[in-house]
Amino acid sequence: MVPLDNDAARPVPLAAIPGEDLASRLDRQIGPVHSGARLKHHVGRPLLPPFPLAPEQRSMLFLEGLFGRGIFRNTLISLPLRPETTTDRVQSAITRLQHRQEALRSALVGRAPYLQRIEAVDARLRTVVARPGESAGDLLAARKAACLGAEQVRETPGRAEYELIEDAAGRERFLLVTLDHLVSDGHAERVLAAELAALLENAPGRPASGVGDLPIAYRELCEQRVEAATRAERETRYWSRALDRLEPVSGLIPRPGRSATGPAGELSLGQVQKLYRGPALHALAGTVCRAQGASAFSVLAVLTAAAIWHRGGPRTLALFTPVSTRQRSGFDVAAGCFVHDRPVVCHTDPDRTLSDCFKAVMGQNLAALRFSALSVADLACAVPPLGAALLSDGIDYIQLHVGMPAEAATDPATATRSAADLPPSIPAADTREPRDLGPFRPALDLSVTTLRFEFTPEVTAARAFCGGPPGGLAVAEGLVDDVLALLAGVPRHADGTIAALVESTLPR
């Protein structure tokens, strides 16, 4: 057995030269990264003792166990390469990146989701060449589709795979990086993409502009998050009060032929993406947010809850949304998964004004950001209504993502817009793309539905995702359509009630 704390396996740190970045110091410490001479000496040998998973990682593994493998997709980075960028430079860049970001060299200690370790793992670059007549771009698209759902063996060190994609003549090339979601949330993906681009622009052994020393290590980030969870008494008390009237969502996704042992028919994961080109929906969302003094998320959450209520759902329900916990200094430049789901309670009172509903959910969303130390599993144990909403047979788990530039809601140009200036209804989507994402194998009789809205001036993307029985994806897509229809109706009912908006907008 290899000792867990082996001083002989630890490289001796070197003092920094003034103005030298971390990547260059690593080059001096382990030698030229592309040769791997000293790096191979450490491969497979633990450098530090194991440490706990962050609560956010435990949340992910808990939900993956509940909903089944495939529910969390890998994250991908693809970068076009210049003709003068040699394979050695690419190898140097990915090796420096992997040494800089400890999370990419991590592994679970065994199969139990409790401990992880960091090892010195060589960054291996695999070259994939297109067939004659196939472009590198087409091959890249095919490899992305294959890598998105590739299964991760998490007890094996290394959470990133690197592929050099090129055409048969070697004229067009891309670097594709596949990252395990366990160490790469959306923020980390952007950080790593920027760092990798900077490292590719710099020759080995030279400082990379824009890539400074990390102020805190991945291990320390995880330990900080674990420590924060030990002081979460106020968080438990808050959620116990906030979820007191919570009703689990059930019956939204049809379960035809359901028997005592669960739903009949093949369970599957699927997605439909609709694209609306042009600024119309972005302008609509921005105008509504400004007029109502509310965030885009709070507006879309209220409308989603209203659409579910219209379909027979409960008045008080929880929409789950990913909450980032990168508030402390250092979290913004480190790889890792520091995001997990929190419930946002939406109470649909038919006689309540839209403005009051939006503001109430804004408060709920702020609380979700504030009280986010505990893992989802620990929170479900501590708060029985949440446990029932997650772990009861027949429940429908609803998740909401909303993306919109913050400045859109405060753009003065939207202040003069009136209801007459906005589209009275949502136009047909310019493109609609359904995708089969494979089988759905939950631990209980449940479904998972995710609605995702991304508003930009160029294009608005609306995605419906569902894991469940046949027909579930059609319901999820219908919810997306209902939410957008309600959004278009808000300017005409700015001072009205939820009931008035729903009755005048959605079919009975």
Short mmCIF file of C-alpha atoms in Angstrom, two decimals:
data_model
loop_
_atom_site.label_atom_id
_atom_site.label_comp_id
_atom_site.label_asym_id
_atom_site.label_seq_id
_atom_site.Cartn_x
_atom_site.Cartn_y
_atom_site.Cartn_z
CA MET A 1 0.00 0.00 0.00
CA VAL A 2 1.30 3.46 -0.89
CA PRO A 3 1.52 5.70 2.19
CA LEU A 4 -1.01 8.56 2.11
CA ASP A 5 1.47 11.13 3.37
CA ASN A 6 4.77 10.45 1.67
CA ASP A 7 7.29 13.27 2.16
CA ALA A 8 9.60 11.70 -0.41
CA ALA A 9 6.89 12.10 -3.02
CA ARG A 10 6.52 15.82 -2.38
CA PRO A 11 8.44 18.19 -4.62
CA VAL A 12 10.44 20.70 -2.60
CA PRO A 13 9.00 24.19 -3.26
CA LEU A 14 11.34 26.75 -4.81
CA ALA A 15 11.38 30.42 -3.91
CA ALA A 16 9.68 32.64 -6.46
CA ILE A 17 11.69 35.05 -8.61
CA PRO A 18 10.22 38.57 -8.53
CA GLY A 19 7.69 38.90 -11.37
CA GLU A 20 7.64 35.16 -12.02
CA ASP A 21 4.25 33.45 -12.32
CA LEU A 22 3.33 30.08 -10.90
CA ALA A 23 3.52 28.24 -14.21
CA SER A 24 7.11 29.35 -14.77
CA ARG A 25 8.08 28.39 -11.24
CA LEU A 26 6.64 24.92 -11.88
CA ASP A 27 8.77 24.67 -14.99
CA ARG A 28 11.89 25.31 -12.87
CA GLN A 29 10.72 22.93 -10.18
CA ILE A 30 9.91 19.86 -12.28
CA GLY A 31 11.99 20.64 -15.36
CA PRO A 32 10.70 21.24 -18.90
CA VAL A 33 7.08 20.12 -18.79
CA HIS A 34 7.06 18.53 -22.22
CA SER A 35 9.85 16.12 -21.36
CA GLY A 36 8.06 14.66 -18.34
CA ALA A 37 11.42 13.46 -16.96
CA ARG A 38 10.80 14.32 -13.31
CA LEU A 39 7.02 14.33 -13.63
CA LYS A 40 6.97 10.60 -14.36
CA HIS A 41 8.81 9.99 -11.11
CA HIS A 42 5.75 11.24 -9.22
CA VAL A 43 2.94 9.82 -11.34
CA GLY A 44 0.55 7.68 -9.30
CA ARG A 45 2.06 8.63 -5.92
CA PRO A 46 -0.02 10.71 -3.50
CA LEU A 47 1.48 14.12 -2.75
CA LEU A 48 -0.74 15.03 0.20
CA PRO A 49 -3.10 13.30 2.64
CA PRO A 50 -6.72 12.88 1.56
CA PHE A 51 -9.27 15.58 2.38
CA PRO A 52 -13.08 15.77 2.38
CA LEU A 53 -15.21 16.54 -0.62
CA ALA A 54 -16.79 19.97 -0.58
CA PRO A 55 -20.51 20.01 0.28
CA GLU A 56 -21.24 21.06 -3.30
CA GLN A 57 -19.52 17.91 -4.61
CA ARG A 58 -21.45 15.78 -2.13
CA SER A 59 -24.65 17.43 -3.39
CA MET A 60 -23.78 16.44 -6.93
CA LEU A 61 -22.97 12.85 -6.04
CA PHE A 62 -26.15 12.57 -3.93
CA LEU A 63 -28.35 13.81 -6.78
CA GLU A 64 -26.47 11.61 -9.25
CA GLY A 65 -27.21 8.63 -7.03
CA LEU A 66 -30.87 9.68 -6.77
CA PHE A 67 -31.45 10.49 -10.44
CA GLY A 68 -28.97 8.05 -12.00
CA ARG A 69 -25.79 8.34 -14.06
CA GLY A 70 -26.07 10.66 -17.02
CA ILE A 71 -28.00 13.37 -15.23
CA PHE A 72 -24.81 15.46 -14.92
CA ARG A 73 -23.02 15.94 -18.21
CA ASN A 74 -19.30 16.60 -18.56
CA THR A 75 -18.21 20.15 -19.37
CA LEU A 76 -16.23 20.78 -22.55
CA ILE A 77 -13.67 23.34 -23.70
CA SER A 78 -12.72 23.59 -27.38
CA LEU A 79 -10.13 25.99 -28.73
CA PRO A 80 -9.01 26.48 -32.35
CA LEU A 81 -5.26 26.21 -32.79
CA ARG A 82 -3.11 28.44 -34.95
CA PRO A 83 -0.99 26.77 -37.67
CA GLU A 84 2.21 27.77 -35.83
CA THR A 85 1.08 26.16 -32.56
CA THR A 86 3.12 22.97 -32.32
CA THR A 87 2.07 19.77 -30.60
CA ASP A 88 4.86 20.33 -28.05
CA ARG A 89 3.39 23.72 -27.16
CA VAL A 90 -0.06 22.20 -26.70
CA GLN A 91 1.43 19.49 -24.48
CA SER A 92 3.28 22.14 -22.48
CA ALA A 93 0.12 24.21 -22.02
CA ILE A 94 -2.08 21.36 -20.78
CA THR A 95 0.66 20.10 -18.44
CA ARG A 96 1.12 23.55 -16.92
CA LEU A 97 -2.65 23.93 -16.57
CA GLN A 98 -2.99 20.57 -14.84
CA HIS A 99 -0.18 21.38 -12.39
CA ARG A 100 -1.62 24.79 -11.66
CA GLN A 101 -5.18 23.57 -11.01
CA GLU A 102 -5.13 20.81 -8.37
CA ALA A 103 -8.74 19.84 -9.02
CA LEU A 104 -7.71 18.40 -12.40
CA ARG A 105 -5.40 15.94 -10.63
CA SER A 106 -7.93 14.74 -8.07
CA ALA A 107 -9.56 11.37 -7.46
CA LEU A 108 -12.06 9.92 -5.05
CA VAL A 109 -10.59 7.68 -2.38
CA GLY A 110 -12.39 4.51 -3.39
CA ARG A 111 -15.98 4.56 -4.56
CA ALA A 112 -17.50 6.14 -1.45
CA PRO A 113 -18.14 9.89 -1.93
CA TYR A 114 -16.39 11.11 1.22
CA LEU A 115 -12.69 11.72 0.57
CA GLN A 116 -10.52 12.83 -2.33
CA ARG A 117 -6.82 13.09 -2.96
CA ILE A 118 -4.45 14.98 -5.23
CA GLU A 119 -1.79 13.17 -7.24
CA ALA A 120 0.85 14.12 -9.80
CA VAL A 121 -0.86 13.00 -12.99
CA ASP A 122 0.69 13.41 -16.42
CA ALA A 123 -1.51 15.35 -18.83
CA ARG A 124 -1.79 13.03 -21.80
CA LEU A 125 -2.59 14.51 -25.20
CA ARG A 126 -4.40 12.17 -27.60
CA THR A 127 -4.44 13.00 -31.30
CA VAL A 128 -7.60 12.19 -33.28
CA VAL A 129 -7.35 12.56 -37.07
CA ALA A 130 -10.36 13.05 -39.33
CA ARG A 131 -11.11 10.61 -42.12
CA PRO A 132 -10.35 11.71 -45.70
CA GLY A 133 -13.01 14.18 -46.76
CA GLU A 134 -14.09 14.88 -43.16
CA SER A 135 -13.33 18.33 -41.78
CA ALA A 136 -11.77 18.88 -38.38
CA GLY A 137 -14.88 20.89 -37.44
CA ASP A 138 -17.16 17.93 -38.19
CA LEU A 139 -14.92 15.61 -36.21
CA LEU A 140 -14.88 18.09 -33.33
CA ALA A 141 -18.70 18.17 -33.26
CA ALA A 142 -18.82 14.36 -33.22
CA ARG A 143 -16.23 14.12 -30.44
CA LYS A 144 -18.11 16.72 -28.38
CA ALA A 145 -21.30 14.69 -28.64
CA ALA A 146 -19.43 11.55 -27.57
CA CYS A 147 -17.49 13.18 -24.72
CA LEU A 148 -20.42 15.09 -23.23
CA GLY A 149 -21.88 11.94 -21.74
CA ALA A 150 -18.67 9.92 -21.31
CA GLU A 151 -18.63 8.11 -17.97
CA GLN A 152 -16.04 9.18 -15.42
CA VAL A 153 -14.04 6.69 -13.35
CA ARG A 154 -13.58 8.99 -10.38
CA GLU A 155 -11.33 6.81 -8.24
CA THR A 156 -8.70 7.09 -11.00
CA PRO A 157 -6.64 10.31 -10.65
CA GLY A 158 -7.20 12.96 -13.31
CA ARG A 159 -10.44 14.74 -14.04
CA ALA A 160 -9.55 16.05 -17.53
CA GLU A 161 -9.00 14.41 -20.92
CA TYR A 162 -7.20 16.23 -23.74
CA GLU A 163 -7.63 15.59 -27.47
CA LEU A 164 -5.92 17.21 -30.44
CA ILE A 165 -8.48 17.17 -33.27
CA GLU A 166 -7.11 17.67 -36.78
CA ASP A 167 -8.01 17.04 -40.40
CA ALA A 168 -6.14 14.54 -42.55
CA ALA A 169 -3.80 17.23 -43.91
CA GLY A 170 -3.10 18.75 -40.49
CA ARG A 171 -4.18 22.22 -41.65
CA GLU A 172 -7.20 22.67 -39.32
CA ARG A 173 -6.79 21.73 -35.67
CA PHE A 174 -8.66 22.09 -32.37
CA LEU A 175 -7.90 21.29 -28.75
CA LEU A 176 -10.81 19.58 -26.97
CA VAL A 177 -10.79 19.24 -23.18
CA THR A 178 -13.35 17.05 -21.41
CA LEU A 179 -13.83 17.94 -17.74
CA ASP A 180 -15.62 15.98 -15.06
CA HIS A 181 -18.50 18.06 -13.70
CA LEU A 182 -17.32 17.04 -10.20
CA VAL A 183 -14.49 19.59 -10.51
CA SER A 184 -15.82 21.94 -13.18
CA ASP A 185 -18.93 24.02 -12.78
CA GLY A 186 -19.84 26.66 -15.38
CA HIS A 187 -17.60 29.28 -13.78
CA ALA A 188 -14.63 26.92 -13.63
CA GLU A 189 -15.12 26.05 -17.29
CA ARG A 190 -14.74 29.73 -18.24
CA VAL A 191 -11.71 30.15 -15.96
CA LEU A 192 -9.95 27.10 -17.40
CA ALA A 193 -10.72 28.11 -20.98
CA ALA A 194 -9.17 31.54 -20.43
CA GLU A 195 -6.09 30.12 -18.69
CA LEU A 196 -5.55 27.49 -21.36
CA ALA A 197 -5.81 30.10 -24.12
CA ALA A 198 -3.19 32.24 -22.33
CA LEU A 199 -0.86 29.28 -21.82
CA LEU A 200 -1.11 28.31 -25.51
CA GLU A 201 0.00 31.81 -26.48
CA ASN A 202 3.18 31.57 -24.40
CA ALA A 203 6.25 29.47 -25.01
CA PRO A 204 7.25 26.91 -22.37
CA GLY A 205 9.24 28.42 -19.53
CA ARG A 206 7.98 31.97 -20.11
CA PRO A 207 5.43 33.76 -17.93
CA ALA A 208 1.88 33.57 -19.27
CA SER A 209 0.22 36.97 -19.34
CA GLY A 210 -3.02 37.05 -17.37
CA VAL A 211 -2.18 33.85 -15.46
CA GLY A 212 -1.02 34.85 -11.99
CA ASP A 213 -0.52 32.79 -8.86
CA LEU A 214 -3.62 31.19 -7.41
CA PRO A 215 -4.39 32.89 -4.09
CA ILE A 216 -5.76 29.68 -2.62
CA ALA A 217 -5.43 25.98 -3.43
CA TYR A 218 -8.26 23.64 -4.36
CA ARG A 219 -7.73 21.60 -1.18
CA GLU A 220 -8.08 24.74 0.94
CA LEU A 221 -11.27 25.74 -0.85
CA CYS A 222 -12.84 22.36 -0.14
CA GLU A 223 -11.75 22.49 3.50
CA GLN A 224 -13.20 26.00 3.88
CA ARG A 225 -16.52 24.84 2.51
CA VAL A 226 -16.56 21.84 4.85
CA GLU A 227 -15.80 24.13 7.80
CA ALA A 228 -18.63 26.48 6.80
CA ALA A 229 -21.07 23.56 6.81
CA THR A 230 -20.23 22.82 10.46
CA ARG A 231 -21.57 26.26 11.39
CA ALA A 232 -24.89 25.97 9.59
CA GLU A 233 -27.39 25.97 12.48
CA ARG A 234 -28.99 29.20 11.23
CA GLU A 235 -29.27 27.69 7.76
CA THR A 236 -31.22 24.71 9.05
CA ARG A 237 -33.54 26.95 11.07
CA TYR A 238 -34.18 29.19 8.06
CA TRP A 239 -35.05 26.36 5.69
CA SER A 240 -37.27 24.69 8.29
CA ARG A 241 -39.36 27.88 8.39
CA ALA A 242 -39.22 28.63 4.67
CA LEU A 243 -40.27 25.11 3.61
CA ASP A 244 -42.93 24.60 6.27
CA ARG A 245 -45.84 24.81 3.76
CA LEU A 246 -43.99 23.12 0.92
CA GLU A 247 -46.01 20.68 -1.18
CA PRO A 248 -44.15 18.15 -3.33
CA VAL A 249 -44.87 18.41 -7.06
CA SER A 250 -46.47 15.19 -8.27
CA GLY A 251 -48.50 14.25 -11.32
CA LEU A 252 -47.01 16.91 -13.59
CA ILE A 253 -45.11 14.36 -15.70
CA PRO A 254 -47.52 11.62 -16.85
CA ARG A 255 -46.82 8.07 -15.81
CA PRO A 256 -48.96 5.93 -18.12
CA GLY A 257 -49.59 2.41 -16.94
CA ARG A 258 -48.01 3.05 -13.54
CA SER A 259 -48.05 -0.06 -11.37
CA ALA A 260 -47.23 -0.75 -7.75
CA THR A 261 -43.60 -1.23 -8.76
CA GLY A 262 -43.31 2.07 -10.63
CA PRO A 263 -44.05 3.56 -14.04
CA ALA A 264 -44.44 1.39 -17.10
CA GLY A 265 -42.49 2.05 -20.28
CA GLU A 266 -38.90 2.95 -21.00
CA LEU A 267 -37.50 5.83 -18.97
CA SER A 268 -35.28 8.20 -20.92
CA LEU A 269 -33.41 11.50 -20.84
CA GLY A 270 -34.22 14.02 -23.53
CA GLN A 271 -33.82 17.67 -24.41
CA VAL A 272 -35.44 20.15 -26.77
CA GLN A 273 -33.66 23.42 -27.57
CA LYS A 274 -35.45 26.33 -29.23
CA LEU A 275 -33.62 29.36 -30.57
CA TYR A 276 -35.30 32.74 -31.09
CA ARG A 277 -32.98 34.95 -33.12
CA GLY A 278 -32.91 38.70 -32.74
CA PRO A 279 -33.35 41.03 -29.75
CA ALA A 280 -37.14 40.81 -29.26
CA LEU A 281 -37.24 38.38 -26.31
CA HIS A 282 -34.19 39.92 -24.69
CA ALA A 283 -35.85 43.35 -24.87
CA LEU A 284 -39.10 41.91 -23.53
CA ALA A 285 -37.39 40.33 -20.51
CA GLY A 286 -35.37 43.47 -19.80
CA THR A 287 -38.43 45.70 -19.97
CA VAL A 288 -40.42 43.45 -17.62
CA CYS A 289 -37.55 43.31 -15.11
CA ARG A 290 -37.11 47.07 -15.10
CA ALA A 291 -40.81 47.85 -14.87
CA GLN A 292 -41.32 45.38 -12.02
CA GLY A 293 -38.07 46.13 -10.20
CA ALA A 294 -37.27 42.43 -10.20
CA SER A 295 -34.49 40.12 -11.37
CA ALA A 296 -34.90 37.95 -14.44
CA PHE A 297 -34.75 34.82 -12.30
CA SER A 298 -37.53 35.96 -9.94
CA VAL A 299 -39.78 36.85 -12.89
CA LEU A 300 -39.22 33.51 -14.64
CA ALA A 301 -39.59 31.57 -11.36
CA VAL A 302 -42.99 33.13 -10.60
CA LEU A 303 -44.18 32.45 -14.14
CA THR A 304 -42.92 28.85 -14.03
CA ALA A 305 -44.75 28.23 -10.73
CA ALA A 306 -47.90 29.78 -12.23
CA ALA A 307 -47.63 27.54 -15.31
CA ILE A 308 -47.30 24.46 -13.08
CA TRP A 309 -50.26 25.60 -10.94
CA HIS A 310 -52.31 26.06 -14.13
CA ARG A 311 -51.59 22.40 -14.97
CA GLY A 312 -52.90 21.22 -11.61
CA GLY A 313 -49.75 21.65 -9.53
CA PRO A 314 -49.63 22.88 -5.92
CA ARG A 315 -49.85 26.52 -4.93
CA THR A 316 -46.71 26.33 -2.80
CA LEU A 317 -43.84 24.54 -4.46
CA ALA A 318 -40.06 24.61 -4.65
CA LEU A 319 -38.19 25.26 -7.85
CA PHE A 320 -34.61 24.13 -7.48
CA THR A 321 -31.85 26.28 -8.90
CA PRO A 322 -28.03 26.02 -8.94
CA VAL A 323 -26.48 28.44 -6.45
CA SER A 324 -22.82 29.43 -6.70
CA THR A 325 -20.85 29.52 -3.45
CA ARG A 326 -17.83 31.37 -4.85
CA GLN A 327 -18.36 34.46 -2.72
CA ARG A 328 -15.03 34.35 -0.91
CA SER A 329 -11.77 35.63 -2.37
CA GLY A 330 -10.00 33.01 -4.42
CA PHE A 331 -13.05 31.10 -5.55
CA ASP A 332 -13.22 33.04 -8.80
CA VAL A 333 -9.95 31.69 -10.24
CA ALA A 334 -9.94 28.04 -9.15
CA ALA A 335 -11.26 24.95 -10.86
CA GLY A 336 -13.78 23.01 -8.83
CA CYS A 337 -17.48 22.40 -8.40
CA PHE A 338 -18.71 25.10 -6.01
CA VAL A 339 -22.36 25.18 -6.97
CA HIS A 340 -25.33 23.16 -5.75
CA ASP A 341 -29.11 23.22 -5.83
CA ARG A 342 -31.22 25.24 -3.42
CA PRO A 343 -35.03 25.41 -3.28
CA VAL A 344 -36.72 28.69 -4.14
CA VAL A 345 -40.20 28.66 -2.64
CA CYS A 346 -42.93 30.04 -4.90
CA HIS A 347 -46.43 30.57 -3.49
CA THR A 348 -49.04 31.16 -6.19
CA ASP A 349 -51.82 33.24 -4.63
CA PRO A 350 -54.32 33.92 -7.44
CA ASP A 351 -55.31 37.29 -5.94
CA ARG A 352 -51.78 38.55 -5.35
CA THR A 353 -50.32 41.14 -7.71
CA LEU A 354 -47.51 40.22 -10.03
CA SER A 355 -45.24 42.81 -8.44
CA ASP A 356 -45.72 41.34 -4.96
CA CYS A 357 -45.04 37.83 -6.27
CA PHE A 358 -41.85 38.88 -8.05
CA LYS A 359 -40.49 40.69 -5.00
CA ALA A 360 -41.30 37.79 -2.66
CA VAL A 361 -39.36 35.35 -4.85
CA MET A 362 -36.46 37.80 -5.10
CA GLY A 363 -36.19 37.57 -1.31
CA GLN A 364 -36.30 33.78 -1.52
CA ASN A 365 -33.54 33.77 -4.11
CA LEU A 366 -31.29 35.99 -1.99
CA ALA A 367 -31.84 33.64 0.94
CA ALA A 368 -30.88 30.67 -1.23
CA LEU A 369 -27.57 32.40 -1.95
CA ARG A 370 -27.02 33.19 1.72
CA PHE A 371 -27.96 29.81 3.17
CA SER A 372 -25.98 27.47 0.95
CA ALA A 373 -23.37 25.82 3.16
CA LEU A 374 -24.94 22.40 3.68
CA SER A 375 -25.01 19.71 1.02
CA VAL A 376 -28.39 18.86 -0.47
CA ALA A 377 -28.28 15.48 1.28
CA ASP A 378 -27.61 17.02 4.70
CA LEU A 379 -30.33 19.61 4.16
CA ALA A 380 -32.84 16.93 3.14
CA CYS A 381 -32.12 15.08 6.39
CA ALA A 382 -32.38 18.21 8.53
CA VAL A 383 -35.58 19.60 6.95
CA PRO A 384 -38.33 16.93 6.61
CA PRO A 385 -40.49 18.81 4.03
CA LEU A 386 -37.48 19.03 1.73
CA GLY A 387 -36.72 15.35 2.27
CA ALA A 388 -40.29 14.52 1.29
CA ALA A 389 -40.03 16.71 -1.83
CA LEU A 390 -36.88 14.85 -2.89
CA LEU A 391 -37.30 11.28 -1.70
CA SER A 392 -40.99 10.40 -2.12
CA ASP A 393 -42.16 8.05 -4.85
CA GLY A 394 -43.99 9.83 -7.64
CA ILE A 395 -42.40 13.26 -7.20
CA ASP A 396 -41.46 15.59 -10.05
CA TYR A 397 -38.21 17.49 -9.44
CA ILE A 398 -38.30 20.86 -11.22
CA GLN A 399 -35.13 22.86 -11.79
CA LEU A 400 -34.88 26.35 -13.28
CA HIS A 401 -31.88 28.12 -14.85
CA VAL A 402 -32.07 31.72 -16.05
CA GLY A 403 -29.23 33.57 -17.73
CA MET A 404 -29.37 37.24 -18.64
CA PRO A 405 -26.77 40.02 -18.56
CA ALA A 406 -27.36 42.08 -15.41
CA GLU A 407 -27.25 45.34 -17.35
CA ALA A 408 -30.28 44.31 -19.44
CA ALA A 409 -32.64 44.81 -16.50
CA THR A 410 -31.27 48.30 -15.80
CA ASP A 411 -30.76 49.55 -19.36
CA PRO A 412 -32.34 53.03 -19.55
CA ALA A 413 -33.31 52.33 -23.17
CA THR A 414 -35.96 49.89 -21.90
CA ALA A 415 -37.53 52.46 -19.58
CA THR A 416 -39.46 54.16 -22.41
CA ARG A 417 -40.83 50.95 -23.86
CA SER A 418 -44.57 50.43 -23.46
CA ALA A 419 -46.69 47.33 -23.90
CA ALA A 420 -47.47 48.54 -27.43
CA ASP A 421 -43.76 48.43 -28.30
CA LEU A 422 -43.40 44.79 -27.28
CA PRO A 423 -44.52 41.65 -29.12
CA PRO A 424 -48.08 40.66 -28.09
CA SER A 425 -47.12 37.01 -28.34
CA ILE A 426 -44.02 34.88 -28.67
CA PRO A 427 -43.01 34.24 -32.30
CA ALA A 428 -42.32 30.75 -33.53
CA ALA A 429 -38.83 29.53 -32.77
CA ASP A 430 -36.30 29.90 -35.59
CA THR A 431 -34.88 26.46 -34.84
CA ARG A 432 -36.03 23.52 -32.75
CA GLU A 433 -33.56 20.75 -31.97
CA PRO A 434 -34.61 17.64 -30.01
CA ARG A 435 -31.94 15.33 -28.62
CA ASP A 436 -32.06 11.87 -27.09
CA LEU A 437 -29.66 11.76 -24.15
CA GLY A 438 -29.96 8.08 -23.30
CA PRO A 439 -31.68 6.05 -20.59
CA PHE A 440 -32.92 7.48 -17.30
CA ARG A 441 -32.31 5.21 -14.28
CA PRO A 442 -33.45 6.91 -11.06
CA ALA A 443 -33.27 5.24 -7.67
CA LEU A 444 -36.96 6.02 -7.02
CA ASP A 445 -40.12 6.52 -9.05
CA LEU A 446 -39.51 10.17 -9.93
CA SER A 447 -38.93 12.52 -12.83
CA VAL A 448 -36.51 15.40 -13.36
CA THR A 449 -37.43 18.45 -15.42
CA THR A 450 -35.11 21.37 -16.12
CA LEU A 451 -36.15 24.60 -17.81
CA ARG A 452 -33.30 26.80 -19.00
CA PHE A 453 -33.63 30.31 -20.46
CA GLU A 454 -30.70 32.33 -21.82
CA PHE A 455 -31.50 35.86 -23.00
CA THR A 456 -29.00 37.79 -25.14
CA PRO A 457 -29.50 40.57 -27.70
CA GLU A 458 -28.45 38.21 -30.49
CA VAL A 459 -30.47 35.12 -29.65
CA THR A 460 -32.65 33.72 -26.86
CA ALA A 461 -32.25 30.02 -26.13
CA ALA A 462 -35.01 28.10 -24.35
CA ARG A 463 -34.25 24.52 -23.38
CA ALA A 464 -36.51 21.86 -21.92
CA PHE A 465 -34.85 18.83 -20.37
CA CYS A 466 -36.68 15.84 -18.91
CA GLY A 467 -35.75 12.51 -17.40
CA GLY A 468 -38.80 10.31 -17.00
CA PRO A 469 -41.48 8.26 -18.73
CA PRO A 470 -42.50 8.67 -22.38
CA GLY A 471 -44.33 11.95 -22.89
CA GLY A 472 -42.39 13.76 -20.19
CA LEU A 473 -40.31 15.80 -22.62
CA ALA A 474 -43.46 17.08 -24.34
CA VAL A 475 -44.73 18.35 -20.98
CA ALA A 476 -41.39 20.04 -20.26
CA GLU A 477 -41.41 21.72 -23.67
CA GLY A 478 -45.00 22.81 -23.07
CA LEU A 479 -43.94 24.42 -19.80
CA VAL A 480 -41.25 26.41 -21.62
CA ASP A 481 -43.84 27.64 -24.10
CA ASP A 482 -46.25 28.55 -21.28
CA VAL A 483 -43.59 30.51 -19.39
CA LEU A 484 -42.64 32.53 -22.47
CA ALA A 485 -46.31 33.19 -23.24
CA LEU A 486 -46.84 34.44 -19.69
CA LEU A 487 -43.76 36.65 -20.00
CA ALA A 488 -45.22 38.26 -23.12
CA GLY A 489 -48.46 38.88 -21.21
CA VAL A 490 -46.89 40.62 -18.20
CA PRO A 491 -46.63 44.13 -19.77
CA ARG A 492 -50.40 44.08 -20.45
CA HIS A 493 -51.13 43.03 -16.87
CA ALA A 494 -48.41 44.97 -15.08
CA ASP A 495 -50.67 45.86 -12.15
CA GLY A 496 -52.83 42.77 -12.34
CA THR A 497 -52.95 39.49 -10.47
CA ILE A 498 -51.47 36.12 -11.21
CA ALA A 499 -54.93 34.68 -11.88
CA ALA A 500 -55.76 37.42 -14.42
CA LEU A 501 -52.49 36.85 -16.27
CA VAL A 502 -52.91 33.06 -16.38
CA GLU A 503 -56.58 33.15 -17.39
CA SER A 504 -56.00 35.60 -20.23
CA THR A 505 -52.84 33.93 -21.55
CA LEU A 506 -52.95 30.16 -21.18
CA PRO A 507 -55.62 27.86 -22.63
CA ARG A 508 -58.06 26.28 -20.20
#
